[in-house]
mmCIF file of C-alpha atoms in Angstrom:
data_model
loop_
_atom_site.group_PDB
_atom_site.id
_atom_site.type_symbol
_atom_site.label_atom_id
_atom_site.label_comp_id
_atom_site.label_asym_id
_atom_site.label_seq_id
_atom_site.Cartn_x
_atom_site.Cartn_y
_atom_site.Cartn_z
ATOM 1 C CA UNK A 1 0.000 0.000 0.000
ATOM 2 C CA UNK A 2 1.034 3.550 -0.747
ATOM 3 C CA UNK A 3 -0.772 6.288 0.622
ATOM 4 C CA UNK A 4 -0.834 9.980 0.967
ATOM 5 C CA UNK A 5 -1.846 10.715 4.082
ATOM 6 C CA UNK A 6 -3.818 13.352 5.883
ATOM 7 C CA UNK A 7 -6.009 11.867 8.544
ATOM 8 C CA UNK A 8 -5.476 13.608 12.492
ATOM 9 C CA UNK A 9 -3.341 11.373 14.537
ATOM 10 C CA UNK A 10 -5.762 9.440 16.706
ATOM 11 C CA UNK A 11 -4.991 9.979 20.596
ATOM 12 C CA UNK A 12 -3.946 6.227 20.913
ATOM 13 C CA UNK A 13 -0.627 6.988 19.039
ATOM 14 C CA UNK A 14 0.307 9.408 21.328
ATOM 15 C CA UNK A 15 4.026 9.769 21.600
ATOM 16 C CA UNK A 16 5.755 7.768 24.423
ATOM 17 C CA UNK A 17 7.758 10.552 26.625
ATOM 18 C CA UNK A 18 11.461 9.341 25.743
ATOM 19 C CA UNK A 19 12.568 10.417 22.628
ATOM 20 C CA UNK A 20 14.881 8.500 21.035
ATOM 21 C CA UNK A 21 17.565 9.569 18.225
ATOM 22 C CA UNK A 22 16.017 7.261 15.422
ATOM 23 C CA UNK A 23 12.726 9.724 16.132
ATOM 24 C CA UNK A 24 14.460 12.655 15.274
ATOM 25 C CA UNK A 25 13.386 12.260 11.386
ATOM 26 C CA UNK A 26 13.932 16.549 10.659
ATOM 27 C CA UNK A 27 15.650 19.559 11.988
ATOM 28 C CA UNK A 28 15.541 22.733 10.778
ATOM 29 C CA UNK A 29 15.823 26.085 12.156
ATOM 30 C CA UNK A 30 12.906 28.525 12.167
ATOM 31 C CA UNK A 31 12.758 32.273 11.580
ATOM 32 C CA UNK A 32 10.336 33.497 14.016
ATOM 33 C CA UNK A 33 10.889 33.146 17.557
ATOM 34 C CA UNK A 34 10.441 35.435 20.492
ATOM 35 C CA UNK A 35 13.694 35.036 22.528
ATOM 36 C CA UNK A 36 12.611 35.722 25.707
ATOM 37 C CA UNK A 37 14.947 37.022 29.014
ATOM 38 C CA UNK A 38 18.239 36.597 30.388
ATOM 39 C CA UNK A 39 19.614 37.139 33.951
ATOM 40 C CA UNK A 40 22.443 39.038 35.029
ATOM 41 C CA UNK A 41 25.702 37.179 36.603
ATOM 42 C CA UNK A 42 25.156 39.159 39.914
ATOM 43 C CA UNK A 43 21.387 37.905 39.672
ATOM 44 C CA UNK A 44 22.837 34.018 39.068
ATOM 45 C CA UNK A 45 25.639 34.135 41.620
ATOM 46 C CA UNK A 46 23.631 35.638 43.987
ATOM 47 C CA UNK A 47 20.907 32.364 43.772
ATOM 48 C CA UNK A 48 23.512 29.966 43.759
ATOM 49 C CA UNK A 49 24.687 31.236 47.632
ATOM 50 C CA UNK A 50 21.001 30.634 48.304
ATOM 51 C CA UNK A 51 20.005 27.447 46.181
ATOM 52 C CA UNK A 52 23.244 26.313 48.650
ATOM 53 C CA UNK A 53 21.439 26.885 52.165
ATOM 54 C CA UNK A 54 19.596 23.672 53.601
ATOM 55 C CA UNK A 55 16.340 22.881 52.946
ATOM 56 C CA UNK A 56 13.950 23.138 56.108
ATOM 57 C CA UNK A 57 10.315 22.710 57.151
ATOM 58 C CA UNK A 58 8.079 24.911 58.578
ATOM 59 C CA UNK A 59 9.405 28.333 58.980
ATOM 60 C CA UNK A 60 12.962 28.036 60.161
ATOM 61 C CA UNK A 61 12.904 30.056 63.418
ATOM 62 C CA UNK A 62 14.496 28.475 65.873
ATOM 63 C CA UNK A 63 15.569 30.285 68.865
ATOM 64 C CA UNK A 64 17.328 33.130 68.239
ATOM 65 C CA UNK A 65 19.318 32.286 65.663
ATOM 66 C CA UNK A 66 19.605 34.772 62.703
ATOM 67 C CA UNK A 67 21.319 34.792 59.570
ATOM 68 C CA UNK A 68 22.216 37.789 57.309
ATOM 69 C CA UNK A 69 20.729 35.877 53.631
ATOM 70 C CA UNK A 70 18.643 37.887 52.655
ATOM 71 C CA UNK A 71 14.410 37.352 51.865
ATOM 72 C CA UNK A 72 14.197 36.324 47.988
ATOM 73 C CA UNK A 73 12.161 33.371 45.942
ATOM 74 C CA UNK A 74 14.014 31.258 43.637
ATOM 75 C CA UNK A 75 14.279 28.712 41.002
ATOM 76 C CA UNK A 76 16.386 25.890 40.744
ATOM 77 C CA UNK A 77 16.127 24.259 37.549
ATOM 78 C CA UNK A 78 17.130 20.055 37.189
ATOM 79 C CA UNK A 79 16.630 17.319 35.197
ATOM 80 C CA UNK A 80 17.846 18.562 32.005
ATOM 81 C CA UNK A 81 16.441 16.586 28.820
ATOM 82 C CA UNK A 82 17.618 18.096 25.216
ATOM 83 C CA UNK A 83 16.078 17.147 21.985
ATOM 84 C CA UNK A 84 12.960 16.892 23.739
ATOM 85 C CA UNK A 85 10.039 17.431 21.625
ATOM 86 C CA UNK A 86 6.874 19.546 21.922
ATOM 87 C CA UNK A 87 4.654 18.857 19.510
ATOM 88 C CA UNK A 88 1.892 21.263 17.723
ATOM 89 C CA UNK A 89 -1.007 19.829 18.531
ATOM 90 C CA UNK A 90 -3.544 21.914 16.111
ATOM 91 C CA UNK A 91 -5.048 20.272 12.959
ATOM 92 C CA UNK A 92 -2.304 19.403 10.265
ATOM 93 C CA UNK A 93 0.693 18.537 12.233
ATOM 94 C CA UNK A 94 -0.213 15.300 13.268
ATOM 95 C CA UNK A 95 -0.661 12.383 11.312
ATOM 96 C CA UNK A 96 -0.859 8.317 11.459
ATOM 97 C CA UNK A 97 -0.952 5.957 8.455
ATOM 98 C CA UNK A 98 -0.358 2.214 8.146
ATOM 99 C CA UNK A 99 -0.173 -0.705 8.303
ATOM 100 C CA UNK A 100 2.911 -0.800 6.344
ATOM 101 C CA UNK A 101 3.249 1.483 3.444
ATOM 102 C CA UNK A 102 4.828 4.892 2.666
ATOM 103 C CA UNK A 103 2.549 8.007 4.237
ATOM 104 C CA UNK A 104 3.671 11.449 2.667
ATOM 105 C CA UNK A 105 3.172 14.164 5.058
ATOM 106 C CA UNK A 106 2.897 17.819 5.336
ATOM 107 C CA UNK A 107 2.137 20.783 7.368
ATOM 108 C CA UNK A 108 -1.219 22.493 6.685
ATOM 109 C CA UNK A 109 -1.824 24.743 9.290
ATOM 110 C CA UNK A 110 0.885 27.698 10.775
ATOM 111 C CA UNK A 111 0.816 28.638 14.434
ATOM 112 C CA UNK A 112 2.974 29.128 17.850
ATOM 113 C CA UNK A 113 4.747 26.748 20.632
ATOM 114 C CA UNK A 114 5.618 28.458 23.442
ATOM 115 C CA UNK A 115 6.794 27.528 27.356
ATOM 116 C CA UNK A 116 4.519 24.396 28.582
ATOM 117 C CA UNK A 117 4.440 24.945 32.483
ATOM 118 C CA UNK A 118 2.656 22.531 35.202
ATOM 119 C CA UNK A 119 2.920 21.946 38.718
ATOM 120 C CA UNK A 120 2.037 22.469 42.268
ATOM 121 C CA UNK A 121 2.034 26.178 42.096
ATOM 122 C CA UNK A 122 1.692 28.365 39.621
ATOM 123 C CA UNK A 123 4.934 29.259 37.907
ATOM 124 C CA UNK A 124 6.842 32.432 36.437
ATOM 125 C CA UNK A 125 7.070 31.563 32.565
ATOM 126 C CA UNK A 126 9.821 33.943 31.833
ATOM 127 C CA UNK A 127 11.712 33.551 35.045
ATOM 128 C CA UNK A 128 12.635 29.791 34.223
ATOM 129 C CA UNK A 129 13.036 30.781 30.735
ATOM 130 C CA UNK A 130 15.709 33.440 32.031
ATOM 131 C CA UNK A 131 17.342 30.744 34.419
ATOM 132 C CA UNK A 132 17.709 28.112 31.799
ATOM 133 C CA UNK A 133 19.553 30.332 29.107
ATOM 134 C CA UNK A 134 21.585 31.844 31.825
ATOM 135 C CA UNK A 135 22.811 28.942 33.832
ATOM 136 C CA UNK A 136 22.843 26.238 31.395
ATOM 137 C CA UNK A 137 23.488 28.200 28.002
ATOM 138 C CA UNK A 138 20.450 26.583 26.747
ATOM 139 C CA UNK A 139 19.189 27.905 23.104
ATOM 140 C CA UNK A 140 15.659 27.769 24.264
ATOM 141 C CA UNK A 141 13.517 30.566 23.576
ATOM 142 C CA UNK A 142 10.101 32.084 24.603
ATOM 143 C CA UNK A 143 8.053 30.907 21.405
ATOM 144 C CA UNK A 144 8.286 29.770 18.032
ATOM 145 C CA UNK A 145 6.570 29.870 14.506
ATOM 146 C CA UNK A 146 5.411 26.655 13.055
ATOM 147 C CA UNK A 147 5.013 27.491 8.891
ATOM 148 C CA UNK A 148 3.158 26.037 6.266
ATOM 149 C CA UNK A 149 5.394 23.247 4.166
ATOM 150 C CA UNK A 150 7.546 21.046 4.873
ATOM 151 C CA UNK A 151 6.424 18.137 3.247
ATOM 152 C CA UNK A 152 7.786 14.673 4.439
ATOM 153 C CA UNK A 153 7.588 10.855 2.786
ATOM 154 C CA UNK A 154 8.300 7.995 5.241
ATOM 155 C CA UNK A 155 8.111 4.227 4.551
ATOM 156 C CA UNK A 156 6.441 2.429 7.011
ATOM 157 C CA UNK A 157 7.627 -1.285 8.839
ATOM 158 C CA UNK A 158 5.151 -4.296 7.363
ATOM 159 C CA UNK A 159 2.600 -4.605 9.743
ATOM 160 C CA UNK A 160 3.326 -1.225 11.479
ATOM 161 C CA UNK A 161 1.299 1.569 12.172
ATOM 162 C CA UNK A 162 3.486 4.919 11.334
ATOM 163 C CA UNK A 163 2.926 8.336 13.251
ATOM 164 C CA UNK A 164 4.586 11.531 12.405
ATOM 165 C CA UNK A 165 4.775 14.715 14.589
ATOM 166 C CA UNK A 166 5.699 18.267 13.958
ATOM 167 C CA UNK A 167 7.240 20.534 16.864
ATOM 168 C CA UNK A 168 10.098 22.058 18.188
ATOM 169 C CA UNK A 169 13.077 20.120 19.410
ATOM 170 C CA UNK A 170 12.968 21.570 22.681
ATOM 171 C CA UNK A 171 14.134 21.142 26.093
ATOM 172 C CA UNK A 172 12.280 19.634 29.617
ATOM 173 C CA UNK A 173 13.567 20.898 33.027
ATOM 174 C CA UNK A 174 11.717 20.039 36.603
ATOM 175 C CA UNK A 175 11.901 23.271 38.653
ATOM 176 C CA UNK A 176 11.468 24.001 42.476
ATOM 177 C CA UNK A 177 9.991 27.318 43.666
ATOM 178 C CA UNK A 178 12.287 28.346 47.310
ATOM 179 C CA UNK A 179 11.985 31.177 49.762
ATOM 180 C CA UNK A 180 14.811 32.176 52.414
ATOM 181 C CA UNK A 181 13.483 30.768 55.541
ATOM 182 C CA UNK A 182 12.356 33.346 58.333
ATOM 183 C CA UNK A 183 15.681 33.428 59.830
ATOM 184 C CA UNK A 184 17.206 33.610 57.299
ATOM 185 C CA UNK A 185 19.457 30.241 57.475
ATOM 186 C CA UNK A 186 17.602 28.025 54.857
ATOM 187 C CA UNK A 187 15.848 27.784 52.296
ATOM 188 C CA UNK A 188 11.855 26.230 52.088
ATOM 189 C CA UNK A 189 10.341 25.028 49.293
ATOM 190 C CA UNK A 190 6.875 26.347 47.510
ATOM 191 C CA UNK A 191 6.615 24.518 45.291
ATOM 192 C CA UNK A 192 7.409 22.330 42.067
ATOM 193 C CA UNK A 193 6.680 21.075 38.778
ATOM 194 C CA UNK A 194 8.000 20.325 35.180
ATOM 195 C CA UNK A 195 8.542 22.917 32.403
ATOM 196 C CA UNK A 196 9.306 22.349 28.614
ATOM 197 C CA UNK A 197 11.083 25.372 26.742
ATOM 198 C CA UNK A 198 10.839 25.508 22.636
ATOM 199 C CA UNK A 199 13.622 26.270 20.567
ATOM 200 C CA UNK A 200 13.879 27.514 17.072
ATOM 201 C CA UNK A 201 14.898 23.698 16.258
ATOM 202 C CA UNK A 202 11.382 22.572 14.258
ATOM 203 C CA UNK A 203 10.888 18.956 12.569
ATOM 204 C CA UNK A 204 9.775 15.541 12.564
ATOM 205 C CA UNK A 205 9.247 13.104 14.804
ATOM 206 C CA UNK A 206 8.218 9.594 13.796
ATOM 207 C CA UNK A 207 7.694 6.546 15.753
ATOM 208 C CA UNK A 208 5.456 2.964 15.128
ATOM 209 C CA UNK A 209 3.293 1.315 17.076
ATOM 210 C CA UNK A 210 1.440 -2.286 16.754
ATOM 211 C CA UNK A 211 -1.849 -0.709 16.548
#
């Protein structure tokens, strides 16, 4: 069978989370992006001393012991996963075709991927954008363009279902949000959650699955 397809990938080929490098089918580098902030070095040494302080419960106030930190909320970024993609989920990016066979794919519709946040709290969007590009030297940016085109043919395994993606090769970071404890000594946590960054890497992904 050869077939041109066009049919909206059906929710049970979702991607699985891992990407691995026989998925990364296309790369290319878009033209419209919004880059988004950066921090100062004084503003990233000065969260390092505090990201080093011990982790306490409760408020921190015991006796009358003070420190001289002083009262800020943080970020500390971990977890670092590269080539991670984030796929445009509107109509036209998305496609499944099989079993077996060659599907010829293409994007149909244009739009924006920008910073995927979830967690316990809310988050600052721009904040762990900053951190990111400042303390890992991470390309990601604050949102990319997805444009018409870039047509794709891909032959499918015998007996294989084939599903191909378009998105941004991004980046996934977990993230905690800290305070300075009242005395000053530690540091308590907020909060936390997962955060995926685009960057102006677009392309393909393709994987198969059995159904």
């Amino acid at each position: 069978m050869t077939a041109t397809s066009y049919a909206i990938e059906e929710p049970v080929g979702a991607a699985p989370e891992e990407v691995t490098p026989d998925q990364i089918v296309t790369q290319e580098t878009s033209g419209i992006a919004v880059e988004g902030p950066v921090m100062s070095a004084q503003e990233m040494a000065a969260e390092r001393e505090l990201n080093a302080l011990p982790e306490v419960t409760g408020e921190g106030d015991v006796g009358t012991q003070r420190c001289d930190n002083p009262y800020k909320k943080w970020y500390a970024l971990s977890g670092r996963k590269k080539n991670y993609h984030i796929p445009s989920w509107w109509n036209g990016t998305s496609y499944k075709d099989g079993p077996g066979g060659t599907m010829t794919v293409e994007v149909l519709k244009s739009g924006k991927i920008g910073l995927e946040l979830s967690g316990t709290i809310s988050a600052e969007a721009g904040v762990l954008l900053a951190k990111a590009k400042t303390e890992f030297g991470a390309k990601v940016i604050g949102e990319v363009g997805i444009t018409t085109g870039h047509r794709y043919s891909r032959n499918i395994k015998s007996g294989r279902y084939g599903h191909l993606q378009y998105g941004t090769w991004g980046e996934k970071y977990s993230w905690v949000k800290y305070e300075t404890s009242a005395d000053r000594c530690g540091k308590k946590k907020l909060g936390s959650g997962t955060v995926k960054m685009p960057t102006k890497e677009v392309g393909w992904r393709y994987w198969e699955t059995r159904t």
